[in-house]
Tab-separated table of C-alpha atoms and ligand atoms in Angstrom:
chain	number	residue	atom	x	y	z
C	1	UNK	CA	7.989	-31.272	11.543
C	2	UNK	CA	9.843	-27.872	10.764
C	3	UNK	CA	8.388	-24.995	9.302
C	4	UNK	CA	10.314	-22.088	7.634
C	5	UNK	CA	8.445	-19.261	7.064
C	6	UNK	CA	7.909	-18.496	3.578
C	7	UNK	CA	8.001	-14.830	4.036
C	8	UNK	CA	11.565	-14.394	6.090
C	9	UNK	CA	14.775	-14.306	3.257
C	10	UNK	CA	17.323	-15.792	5.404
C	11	UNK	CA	19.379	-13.809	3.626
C	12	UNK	CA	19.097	-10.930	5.152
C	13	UNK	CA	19.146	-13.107	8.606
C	14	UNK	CA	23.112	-12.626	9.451
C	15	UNK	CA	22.960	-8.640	8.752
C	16	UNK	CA	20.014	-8.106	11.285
C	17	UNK	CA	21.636	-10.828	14.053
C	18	UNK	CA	24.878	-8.671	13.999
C	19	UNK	CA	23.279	-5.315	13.833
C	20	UNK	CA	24.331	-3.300	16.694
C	21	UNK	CA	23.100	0.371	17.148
C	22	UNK	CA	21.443	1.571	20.381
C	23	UNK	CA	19.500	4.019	18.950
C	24	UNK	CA	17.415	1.231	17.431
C	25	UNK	CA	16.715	-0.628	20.572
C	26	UNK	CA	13.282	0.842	20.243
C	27	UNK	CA	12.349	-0.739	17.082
C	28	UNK	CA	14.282	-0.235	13.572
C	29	UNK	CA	12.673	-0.931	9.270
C	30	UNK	CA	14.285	-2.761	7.404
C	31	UNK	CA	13.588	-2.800	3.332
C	32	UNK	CA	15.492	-5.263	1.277
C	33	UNK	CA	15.672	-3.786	-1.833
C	34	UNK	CA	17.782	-6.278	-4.475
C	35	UNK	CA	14.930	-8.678	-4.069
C	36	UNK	CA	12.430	-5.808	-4.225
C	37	UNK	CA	14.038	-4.899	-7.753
C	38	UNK	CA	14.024	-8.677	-8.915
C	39	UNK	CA	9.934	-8.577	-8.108
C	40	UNK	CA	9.321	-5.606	-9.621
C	41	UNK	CA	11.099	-6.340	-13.099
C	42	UNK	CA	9.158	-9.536	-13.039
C	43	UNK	CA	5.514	-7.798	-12.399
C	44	UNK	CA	6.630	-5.439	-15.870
C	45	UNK	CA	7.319	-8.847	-17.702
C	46	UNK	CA	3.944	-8.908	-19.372
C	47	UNK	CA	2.173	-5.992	-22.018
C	48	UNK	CA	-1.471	-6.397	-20.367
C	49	UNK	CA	-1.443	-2.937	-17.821
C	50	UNK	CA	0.407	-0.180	-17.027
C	51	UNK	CA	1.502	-0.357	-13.426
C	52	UNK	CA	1.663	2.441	-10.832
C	53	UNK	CA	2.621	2.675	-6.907
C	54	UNK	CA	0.033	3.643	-4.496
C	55	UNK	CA	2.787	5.793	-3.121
C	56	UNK	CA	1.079	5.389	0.729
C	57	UNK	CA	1.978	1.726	0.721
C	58	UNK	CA	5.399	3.162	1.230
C	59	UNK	CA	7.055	6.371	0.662
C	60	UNK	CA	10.343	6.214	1.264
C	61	UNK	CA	12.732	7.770	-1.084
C	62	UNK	CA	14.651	4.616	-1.764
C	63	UNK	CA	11.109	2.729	-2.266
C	64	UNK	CA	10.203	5.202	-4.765
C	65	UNK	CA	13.255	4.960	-6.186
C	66	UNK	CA	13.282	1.319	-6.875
C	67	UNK	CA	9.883	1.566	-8.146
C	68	UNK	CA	11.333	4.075	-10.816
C	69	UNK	CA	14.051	1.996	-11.882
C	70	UNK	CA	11.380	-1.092	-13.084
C	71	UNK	CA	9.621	1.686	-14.744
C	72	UNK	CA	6.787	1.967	-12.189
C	73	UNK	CA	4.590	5.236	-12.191
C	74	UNK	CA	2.875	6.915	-9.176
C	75	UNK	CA	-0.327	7.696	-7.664
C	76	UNK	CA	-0.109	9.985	-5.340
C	77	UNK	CA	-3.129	11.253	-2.890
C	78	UNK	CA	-1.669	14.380	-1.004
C	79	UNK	CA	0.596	17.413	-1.571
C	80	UNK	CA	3.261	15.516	0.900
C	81	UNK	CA	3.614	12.640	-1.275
C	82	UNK	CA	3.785	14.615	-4.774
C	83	UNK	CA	6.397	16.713	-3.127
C	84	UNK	CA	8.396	13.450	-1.859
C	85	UNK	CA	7.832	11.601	-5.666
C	86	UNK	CA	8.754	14.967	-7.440
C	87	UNK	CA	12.207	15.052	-4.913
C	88	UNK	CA	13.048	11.867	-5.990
C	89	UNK	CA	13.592	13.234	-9.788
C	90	UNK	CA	10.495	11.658	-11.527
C	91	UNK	CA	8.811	13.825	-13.911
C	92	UNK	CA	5.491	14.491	-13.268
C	93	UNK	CA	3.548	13.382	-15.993
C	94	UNK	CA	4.511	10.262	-14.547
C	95	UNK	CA	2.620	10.917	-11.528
C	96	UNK	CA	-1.571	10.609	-10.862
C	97	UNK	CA	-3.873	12.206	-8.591
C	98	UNK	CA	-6.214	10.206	-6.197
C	99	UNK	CA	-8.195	10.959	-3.275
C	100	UNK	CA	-11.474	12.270	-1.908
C	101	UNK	CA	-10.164	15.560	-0.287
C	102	UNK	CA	-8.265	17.522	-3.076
C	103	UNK	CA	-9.588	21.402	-3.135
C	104	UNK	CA	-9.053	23.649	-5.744
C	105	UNK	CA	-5.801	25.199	-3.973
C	106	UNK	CA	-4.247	21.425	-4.451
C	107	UNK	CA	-5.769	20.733	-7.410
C	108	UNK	CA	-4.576	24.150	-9.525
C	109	UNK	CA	-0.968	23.556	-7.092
C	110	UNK	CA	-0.517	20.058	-8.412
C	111	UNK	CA	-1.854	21.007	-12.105
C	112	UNK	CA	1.389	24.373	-11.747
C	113	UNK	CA	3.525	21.823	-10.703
C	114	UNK	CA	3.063	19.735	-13.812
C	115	UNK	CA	1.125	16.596	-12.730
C	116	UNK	CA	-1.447	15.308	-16.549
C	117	UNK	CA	-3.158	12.820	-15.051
C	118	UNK	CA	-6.326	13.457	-12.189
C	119	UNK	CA	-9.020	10.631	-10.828
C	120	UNK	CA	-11.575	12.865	-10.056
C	121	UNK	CA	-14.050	12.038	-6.543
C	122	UNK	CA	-16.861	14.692	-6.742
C	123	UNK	CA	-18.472	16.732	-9.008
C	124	UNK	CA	-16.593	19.995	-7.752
C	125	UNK	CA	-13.128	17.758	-7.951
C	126	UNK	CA	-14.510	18.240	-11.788
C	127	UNK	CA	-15.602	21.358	-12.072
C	128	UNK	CA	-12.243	22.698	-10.018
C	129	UNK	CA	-9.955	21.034	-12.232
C	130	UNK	CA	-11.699	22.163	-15.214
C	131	UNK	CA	-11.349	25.862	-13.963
C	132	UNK	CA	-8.102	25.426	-12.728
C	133	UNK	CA	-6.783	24.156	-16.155
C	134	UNK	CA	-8.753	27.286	-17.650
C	135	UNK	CA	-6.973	29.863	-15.186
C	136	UNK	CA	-3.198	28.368	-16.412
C	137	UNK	CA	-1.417	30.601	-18.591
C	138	UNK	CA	-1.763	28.466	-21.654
C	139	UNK	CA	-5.321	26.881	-20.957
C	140	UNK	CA	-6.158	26.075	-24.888
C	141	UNK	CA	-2.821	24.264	-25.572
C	142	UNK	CA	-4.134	20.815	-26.823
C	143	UNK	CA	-1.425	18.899	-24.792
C	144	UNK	CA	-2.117	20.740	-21.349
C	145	UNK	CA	-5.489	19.035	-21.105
C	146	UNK	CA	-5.161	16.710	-18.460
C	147	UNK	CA	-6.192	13.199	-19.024
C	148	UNK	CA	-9.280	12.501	-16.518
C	149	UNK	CA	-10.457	9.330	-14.606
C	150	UNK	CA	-13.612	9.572	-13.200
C	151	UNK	CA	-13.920	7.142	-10.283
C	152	UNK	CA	-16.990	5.556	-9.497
C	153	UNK	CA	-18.123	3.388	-6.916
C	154	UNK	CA	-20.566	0.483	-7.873
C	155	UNK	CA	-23.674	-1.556	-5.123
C	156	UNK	CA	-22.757	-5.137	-4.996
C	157	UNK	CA	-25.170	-7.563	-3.805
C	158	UNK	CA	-22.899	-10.256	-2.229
C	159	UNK	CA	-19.331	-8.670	-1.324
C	160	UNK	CA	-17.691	-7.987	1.724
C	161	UNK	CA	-16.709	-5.196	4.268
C	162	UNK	CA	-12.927	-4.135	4.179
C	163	UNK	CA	-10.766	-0.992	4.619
C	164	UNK	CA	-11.724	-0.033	1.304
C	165	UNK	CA	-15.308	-0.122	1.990
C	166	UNK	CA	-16.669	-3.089	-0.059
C	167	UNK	CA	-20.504	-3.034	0.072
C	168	UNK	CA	-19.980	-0.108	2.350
C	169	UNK	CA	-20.367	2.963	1.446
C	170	UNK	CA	-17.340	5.628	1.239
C	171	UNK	CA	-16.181	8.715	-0.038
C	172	UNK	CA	-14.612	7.347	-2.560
C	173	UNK	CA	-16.118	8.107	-6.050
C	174	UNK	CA	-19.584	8.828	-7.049
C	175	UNK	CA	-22.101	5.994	-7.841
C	176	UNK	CA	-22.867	5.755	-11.660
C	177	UNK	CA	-26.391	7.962	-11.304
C	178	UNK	CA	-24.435	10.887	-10.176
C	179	UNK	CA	-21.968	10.450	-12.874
C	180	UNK	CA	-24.856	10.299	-15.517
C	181	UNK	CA	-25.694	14.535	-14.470
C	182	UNK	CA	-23.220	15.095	-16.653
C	183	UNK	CA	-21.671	15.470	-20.138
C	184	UNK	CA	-17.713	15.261	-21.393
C	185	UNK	CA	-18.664	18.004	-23.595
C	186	UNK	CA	-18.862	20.526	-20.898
C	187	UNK	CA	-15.587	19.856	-19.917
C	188	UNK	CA	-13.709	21.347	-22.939
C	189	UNK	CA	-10.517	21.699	-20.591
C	190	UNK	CA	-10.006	18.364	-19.991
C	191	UNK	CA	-9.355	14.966	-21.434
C	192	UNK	CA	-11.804	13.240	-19.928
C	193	UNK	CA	-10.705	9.848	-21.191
C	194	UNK	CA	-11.521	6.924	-18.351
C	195	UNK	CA	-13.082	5.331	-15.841
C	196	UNK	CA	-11.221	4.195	-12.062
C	197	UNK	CA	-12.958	1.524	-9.507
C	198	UNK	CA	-11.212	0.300	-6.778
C	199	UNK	CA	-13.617	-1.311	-3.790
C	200	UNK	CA	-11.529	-4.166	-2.682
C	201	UNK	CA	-8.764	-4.160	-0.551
C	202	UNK	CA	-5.890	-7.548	0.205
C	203	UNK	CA	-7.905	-9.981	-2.082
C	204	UNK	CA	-6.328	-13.493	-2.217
C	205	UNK	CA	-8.669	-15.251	-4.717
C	206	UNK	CA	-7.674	-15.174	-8.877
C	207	UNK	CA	-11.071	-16.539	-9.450
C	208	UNK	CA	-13.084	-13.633	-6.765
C	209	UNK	CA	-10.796	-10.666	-8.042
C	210	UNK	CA	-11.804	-12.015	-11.487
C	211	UNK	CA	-15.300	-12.387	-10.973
C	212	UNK	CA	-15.364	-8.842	-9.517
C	213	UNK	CA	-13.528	-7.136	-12.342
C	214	UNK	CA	-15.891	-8.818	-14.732
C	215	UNK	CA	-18.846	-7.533	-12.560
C	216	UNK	CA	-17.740	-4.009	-13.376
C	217	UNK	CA	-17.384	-4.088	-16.997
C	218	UNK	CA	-21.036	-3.466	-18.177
C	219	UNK	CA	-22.236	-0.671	-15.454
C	220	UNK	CA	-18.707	1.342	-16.928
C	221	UNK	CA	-18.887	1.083	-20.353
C	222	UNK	CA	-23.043	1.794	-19.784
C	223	UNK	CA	-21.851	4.742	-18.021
C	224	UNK	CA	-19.173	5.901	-20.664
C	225	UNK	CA	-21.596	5.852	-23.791
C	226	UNK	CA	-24.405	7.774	-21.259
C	227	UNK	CA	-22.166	10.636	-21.143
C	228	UNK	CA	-20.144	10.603	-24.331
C	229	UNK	CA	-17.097	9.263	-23.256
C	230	UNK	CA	-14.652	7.339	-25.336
C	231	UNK	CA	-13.406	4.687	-22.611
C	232	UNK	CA	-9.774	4.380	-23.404
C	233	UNK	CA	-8.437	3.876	-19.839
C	234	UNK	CA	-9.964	1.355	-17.189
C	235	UNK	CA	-8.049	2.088	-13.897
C	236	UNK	CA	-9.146	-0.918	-11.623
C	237	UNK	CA	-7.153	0.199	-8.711
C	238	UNK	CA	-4.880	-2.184	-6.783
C	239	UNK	CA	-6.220	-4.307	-3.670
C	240	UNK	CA	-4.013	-7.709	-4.645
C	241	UNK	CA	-3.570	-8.999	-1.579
C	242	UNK	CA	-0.611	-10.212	0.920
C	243	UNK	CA	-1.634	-13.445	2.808
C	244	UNK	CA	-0.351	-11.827	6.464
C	245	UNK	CA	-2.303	-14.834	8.173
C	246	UNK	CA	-0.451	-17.133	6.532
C	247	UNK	CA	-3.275	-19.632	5.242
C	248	UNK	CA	-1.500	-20.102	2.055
C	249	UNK	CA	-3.162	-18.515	-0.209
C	250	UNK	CA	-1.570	-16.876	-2.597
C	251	UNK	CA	-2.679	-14.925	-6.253
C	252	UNK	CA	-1.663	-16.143	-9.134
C	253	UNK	CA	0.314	-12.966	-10.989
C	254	UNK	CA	0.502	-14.846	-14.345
C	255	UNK	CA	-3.008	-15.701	-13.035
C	256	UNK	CA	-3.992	-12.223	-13.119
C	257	UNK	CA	-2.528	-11.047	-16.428
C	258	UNK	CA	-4.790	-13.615	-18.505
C	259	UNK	CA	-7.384	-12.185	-16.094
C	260	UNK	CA	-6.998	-8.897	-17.164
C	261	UNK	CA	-6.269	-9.103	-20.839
C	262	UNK	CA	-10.007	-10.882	-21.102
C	263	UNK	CA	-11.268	-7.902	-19.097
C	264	UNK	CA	-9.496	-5.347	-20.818
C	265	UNK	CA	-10.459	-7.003	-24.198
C	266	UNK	CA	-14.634	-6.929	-23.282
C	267	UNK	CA	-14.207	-3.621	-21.872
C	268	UNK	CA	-12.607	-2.646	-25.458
C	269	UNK	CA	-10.274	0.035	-23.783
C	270	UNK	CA	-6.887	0.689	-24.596
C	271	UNK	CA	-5.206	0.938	-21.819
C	272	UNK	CA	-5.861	-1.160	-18.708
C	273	UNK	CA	-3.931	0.022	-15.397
C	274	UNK	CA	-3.348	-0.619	-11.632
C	275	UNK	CA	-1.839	0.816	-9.162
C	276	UNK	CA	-0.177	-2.146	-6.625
C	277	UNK	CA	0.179	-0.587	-3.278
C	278	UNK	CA	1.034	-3.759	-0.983
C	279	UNK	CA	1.650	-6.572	-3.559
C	280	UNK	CA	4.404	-4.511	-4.889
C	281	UNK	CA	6.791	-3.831	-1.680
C	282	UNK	CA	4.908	-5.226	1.861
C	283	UNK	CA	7.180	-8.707	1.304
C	284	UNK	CA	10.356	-6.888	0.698
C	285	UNK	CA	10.252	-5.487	4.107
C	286	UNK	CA	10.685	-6.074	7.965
C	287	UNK	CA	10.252	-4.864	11.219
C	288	UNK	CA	12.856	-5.452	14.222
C	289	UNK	CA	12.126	-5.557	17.349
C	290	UNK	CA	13.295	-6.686	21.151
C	291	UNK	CA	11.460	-7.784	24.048
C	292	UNK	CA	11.658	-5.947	26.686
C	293	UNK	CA	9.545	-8.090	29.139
C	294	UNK	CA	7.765	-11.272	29.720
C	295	UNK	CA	5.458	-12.895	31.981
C	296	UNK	CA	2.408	-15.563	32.602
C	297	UNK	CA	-1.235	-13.549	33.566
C	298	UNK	CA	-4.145	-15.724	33.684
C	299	UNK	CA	-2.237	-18.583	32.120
C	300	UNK	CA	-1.528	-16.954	29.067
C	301	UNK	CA	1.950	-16.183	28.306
C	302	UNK	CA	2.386	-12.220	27.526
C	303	UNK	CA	5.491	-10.653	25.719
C	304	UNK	CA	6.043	-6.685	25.862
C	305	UNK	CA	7.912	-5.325	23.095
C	306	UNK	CA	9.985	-2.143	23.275
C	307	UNK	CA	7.388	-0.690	20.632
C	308	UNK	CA	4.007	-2.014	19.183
C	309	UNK	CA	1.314	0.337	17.427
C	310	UNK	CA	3.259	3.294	18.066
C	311	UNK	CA	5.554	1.651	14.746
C	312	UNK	CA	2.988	-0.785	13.485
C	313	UNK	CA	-0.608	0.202	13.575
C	314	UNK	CA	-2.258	-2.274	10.963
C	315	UNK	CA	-2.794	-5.280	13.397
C	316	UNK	CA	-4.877	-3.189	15.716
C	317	UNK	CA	-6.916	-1.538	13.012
C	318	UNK	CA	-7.150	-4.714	10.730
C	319	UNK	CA	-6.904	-7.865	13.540
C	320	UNK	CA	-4.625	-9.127	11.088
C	321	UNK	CA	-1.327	-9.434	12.634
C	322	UNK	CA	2.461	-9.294	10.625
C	323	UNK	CA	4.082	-12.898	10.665
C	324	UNK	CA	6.924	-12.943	13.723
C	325	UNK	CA	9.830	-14.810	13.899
C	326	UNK	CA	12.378	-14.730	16.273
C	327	UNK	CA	15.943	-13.618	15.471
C	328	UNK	CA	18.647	-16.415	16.252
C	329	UNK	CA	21.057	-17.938	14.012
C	330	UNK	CA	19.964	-20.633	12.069
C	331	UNK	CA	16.777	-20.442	13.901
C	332	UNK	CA	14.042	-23.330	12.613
C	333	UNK	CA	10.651	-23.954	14.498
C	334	UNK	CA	10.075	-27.501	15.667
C	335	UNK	CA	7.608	-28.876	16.192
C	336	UNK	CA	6.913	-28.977	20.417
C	337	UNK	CA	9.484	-26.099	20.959
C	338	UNK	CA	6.781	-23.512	19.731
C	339	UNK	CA	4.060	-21.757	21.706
C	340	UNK	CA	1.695	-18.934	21.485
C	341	UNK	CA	2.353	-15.254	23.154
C	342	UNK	CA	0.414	-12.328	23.129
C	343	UNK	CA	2.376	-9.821	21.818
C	344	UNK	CA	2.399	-6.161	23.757
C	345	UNK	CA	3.712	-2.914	22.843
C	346	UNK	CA	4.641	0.188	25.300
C	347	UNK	CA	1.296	2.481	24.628
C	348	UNK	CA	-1.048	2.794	27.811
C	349	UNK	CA	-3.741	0.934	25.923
C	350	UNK	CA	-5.166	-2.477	25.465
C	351	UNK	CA	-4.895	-1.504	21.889
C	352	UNK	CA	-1.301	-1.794	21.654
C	353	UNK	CA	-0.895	-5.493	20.360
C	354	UNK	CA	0.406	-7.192	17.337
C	355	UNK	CA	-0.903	-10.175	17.969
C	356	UNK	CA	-1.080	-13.727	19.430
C	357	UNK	CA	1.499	-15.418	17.921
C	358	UNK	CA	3.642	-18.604	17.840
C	359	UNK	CA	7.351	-18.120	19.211
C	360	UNK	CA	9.874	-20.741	20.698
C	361	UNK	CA	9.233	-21.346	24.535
C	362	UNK	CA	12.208	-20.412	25.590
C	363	UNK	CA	11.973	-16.819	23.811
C	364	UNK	CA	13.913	-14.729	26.843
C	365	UNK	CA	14.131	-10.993	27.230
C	366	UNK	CA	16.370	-8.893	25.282
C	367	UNK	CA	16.005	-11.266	22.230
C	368	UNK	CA	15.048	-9.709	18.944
C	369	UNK	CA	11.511	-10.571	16.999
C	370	UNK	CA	11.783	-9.767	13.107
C	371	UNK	CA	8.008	-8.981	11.885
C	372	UNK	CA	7.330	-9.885	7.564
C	373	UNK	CA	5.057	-7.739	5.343
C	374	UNK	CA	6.330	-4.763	6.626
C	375	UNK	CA	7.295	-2.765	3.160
C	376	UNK	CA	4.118	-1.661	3.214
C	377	UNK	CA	1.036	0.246	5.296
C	378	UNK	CA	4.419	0.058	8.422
C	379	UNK	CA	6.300	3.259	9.428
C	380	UNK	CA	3.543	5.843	7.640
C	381	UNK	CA	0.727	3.825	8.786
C	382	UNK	CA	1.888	3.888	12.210
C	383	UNK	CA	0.831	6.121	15.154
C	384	UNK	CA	4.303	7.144	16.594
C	385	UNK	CA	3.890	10.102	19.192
C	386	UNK	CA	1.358	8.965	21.567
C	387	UNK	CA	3.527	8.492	25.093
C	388	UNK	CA	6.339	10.248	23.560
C	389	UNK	CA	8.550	7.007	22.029
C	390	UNK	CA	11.269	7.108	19.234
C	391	UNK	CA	10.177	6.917	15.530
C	392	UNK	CA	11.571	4.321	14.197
C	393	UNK	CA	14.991	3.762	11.839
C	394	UNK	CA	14.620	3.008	8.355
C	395	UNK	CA	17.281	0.667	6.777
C	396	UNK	CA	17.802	-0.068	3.150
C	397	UNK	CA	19.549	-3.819	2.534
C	398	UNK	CA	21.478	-4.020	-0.578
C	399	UNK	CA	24.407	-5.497	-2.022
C	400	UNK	CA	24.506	-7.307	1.298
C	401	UNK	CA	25.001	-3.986	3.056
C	402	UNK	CA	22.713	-2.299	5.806
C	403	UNK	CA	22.214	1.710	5.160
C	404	UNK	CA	20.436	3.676	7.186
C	405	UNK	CA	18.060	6.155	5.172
C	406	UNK	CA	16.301	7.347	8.481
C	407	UNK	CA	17.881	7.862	11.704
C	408	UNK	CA	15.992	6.754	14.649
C	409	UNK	CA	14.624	10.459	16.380
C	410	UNK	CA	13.277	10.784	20.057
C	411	UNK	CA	10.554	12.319	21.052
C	412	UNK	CA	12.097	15.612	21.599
C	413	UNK	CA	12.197	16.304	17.718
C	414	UNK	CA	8.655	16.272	17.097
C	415	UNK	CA	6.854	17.857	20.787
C	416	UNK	CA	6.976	21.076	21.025
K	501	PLP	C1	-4.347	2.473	-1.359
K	501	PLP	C2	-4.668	2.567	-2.782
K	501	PLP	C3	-4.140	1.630	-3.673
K	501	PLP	C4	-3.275	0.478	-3.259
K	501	PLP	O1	-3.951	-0.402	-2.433
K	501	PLP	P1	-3.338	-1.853	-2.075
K	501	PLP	O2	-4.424	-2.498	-1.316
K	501	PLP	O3	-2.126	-1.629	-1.255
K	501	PLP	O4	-3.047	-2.508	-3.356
K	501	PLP	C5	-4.439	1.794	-5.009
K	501	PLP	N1	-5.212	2.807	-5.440
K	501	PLP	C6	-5.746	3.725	-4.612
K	501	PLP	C7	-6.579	4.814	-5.162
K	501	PLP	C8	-5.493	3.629	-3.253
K	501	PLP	O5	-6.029	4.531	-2.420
């Protein structure tokens, strides 16, 4: 039997083999960005949602940039990645405002700098924004009301625990009884005009996601009509998921669009939106890496990488590792020539793995590993300055050209 892994392009395989730079030796990104475009144009083929970027999946200007070019909006969740969106030229009513810790000092910066569209968390995220409108030099201008999600997070009684929270509970949102304490009328500053849920994180069933949406429905429009709100915009968040472990599962996008047009139909709101975080870049992306030792304790077979959590957190914080393969030409597993490793990184800590993977027996030291899924939660996610290592390169791939967009820096540039 061979295998060839469905998430390595092999044609990008060459350009990484015959890469040479020695300030990547530590570990280098790699974001292919033709076939990044090409998925992109065919997630906008449809009229169902409106589609943003969770900006933290990945915010690297040429990321952002490609999401701007298929007519992707943003959702930002911090003054760093408004500033990074806004330097990439997009305008920002094109931009929204998540997260559970804005103040009123971010809040009334991000309403200055131009930014119409707010998910409020908390009842003072409401009551801030509503003064901070009011303070603006133009407060009673009908078209500087900001449009207003309120997000709300829902009990299940089956579910799951994830990142996200799940059944958990987070500080994301307020449940629906808080909501009901109050009235869109006494918010006269702002277009308070929808609803936002998001609970689920890397979801790989159509028919779960589905049954989850359709869950929603009735506790949000209850909620709407308890506090005079026309529901014209269901924001259900993003949470389609990337299957890392390779069990081959996989959602259905065409899947998901009938999906949603029967939820946004029962809902009766007019606009429907998401906002894809990792189904929208983490395939278009890799991670390179060399080994920089091996050896046999206790029978099991170890590899030590020249970085590990220090570039790619997620395994150790998720136990779900990023697909490996190693980087030879015309490399293709057999079957008997494979075995598994446990994969090490540098970092003083038993932490520092990305997993227990299968690799080709013969794997030797200095040989490159290419990790998959790495567009998104990689570099930013990452936790780069413990023991003083490089941060890693970032490379766009394109036209069938390698261009650096990040220069590898050593630890000297951040410690002080
Ligand atoms: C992180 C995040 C997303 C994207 O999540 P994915 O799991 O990558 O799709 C969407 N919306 C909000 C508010 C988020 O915080």
């Amino acid at each position: 039997m061979m295998t060839t892994p469905t998430w390595f392009d092999t044609s990008i395989e060459n350009a990484l083999i015959t890469h040479e730079s020695p300030e990547d030796e530590q570990g280098y990104f790699v974001y292919q960005l033709d076939a990044l475009k090409a998925h992109l144009a065919a997630l906008q083929q449809q009229d169902v949602i409106k589609l943003w970027f969770a900006v933290k999946a990945n915010p690297l200007s040429k990321i952002i940039q490609t999401l701007d070019s298929e007519g992707f909006n943003f959702d930002v969740a911090s003054s760093g990645e408004l500033a990074q969106v806004l330097a990439q030229g997009i305008d920002p009513e094109r931009v929204l405002n998540t997260g559970p810790a804005k103040s009123k000092k971010q809040l009334t910066a991000f309403v200055k700098q131009g930014v119409k569209t707010f998910v409020v968390e908390s009842l003072n995220q409401l009551n801030w924004l509503n003064e901070a409108v009011l303070e603006q030099d133009q407060p009673n201008c009908e078209n500087a009301r900001p449009k207003v999600l309120l997000r709300v997070q829902l009990q299940w009684h089956e579910g799951e625990k994830n990142p996200l929270g799940g059944n958990s509970l987070t500080p994301f949102g307020l449940s629906v009884s808080e909501w009901q304490n109050i009235h869109v009328d006494s918010y006269p500053a702002l277009d308070l005009c929808g609803l936002h849920i998001f609970q689920w994180g890397n979801m790989l069933s159509n028919e779960k996601m589905f049954s989850l949406w359709s869950q929603m429905i009735t506790p949000l429009t209850d909620l709407a009509n308890s506090i005079g709100m026309t529901l014209d915009v269901l924001d259900l968040g993003g949470g389609l998921g990337i299957d890392y472990l390779g069990e081959g599962q996989a959602l259905s996008w065409s899947r998901v669009i009938e999906d949603l047009a029967i939820i946004k139909a029962k809902a009766g709101v007019k606009e429907l939106w998401l906002e894809l975080g990792r189904y929208a870049v983490a395939e278009y992306g890799y991670y390179v890496v060399p080994v920089v030792d091996r050896k046999i304790n206790y029978n099991q077979e170890q590899l030590v990488l020249a970085a590990g959590i220090n570039h790619l957190l997620r395994p150790a914080i998720t136990d779900q590792p990023f697909p490996v393969q190693i980087l030879r030409e015309e490399f293709i597993a057999e079957e008997g020539t494979m075995q598994a490793f446990d994969l090490h990184g540098p970092l003083c800590t038993s932490m520092d793995k990305l997993g227990h993977l299968q690799l080709p027996k013969d794997t030797a030291v200095g040989e490159q590993l290419v990790f998959g899924y790495c567009g998104a939660y990689g570099f930013t996610e990452s936790m780069p300055f413990f023991l003083c290592h490089e941060l890693a390169a970032e490379y766009v791939y394109q036209n069938g050209t390698l261009t650096q967009v990040r220069a590898a820096q050593p630890a000297s540039s951040y410690l002080a």
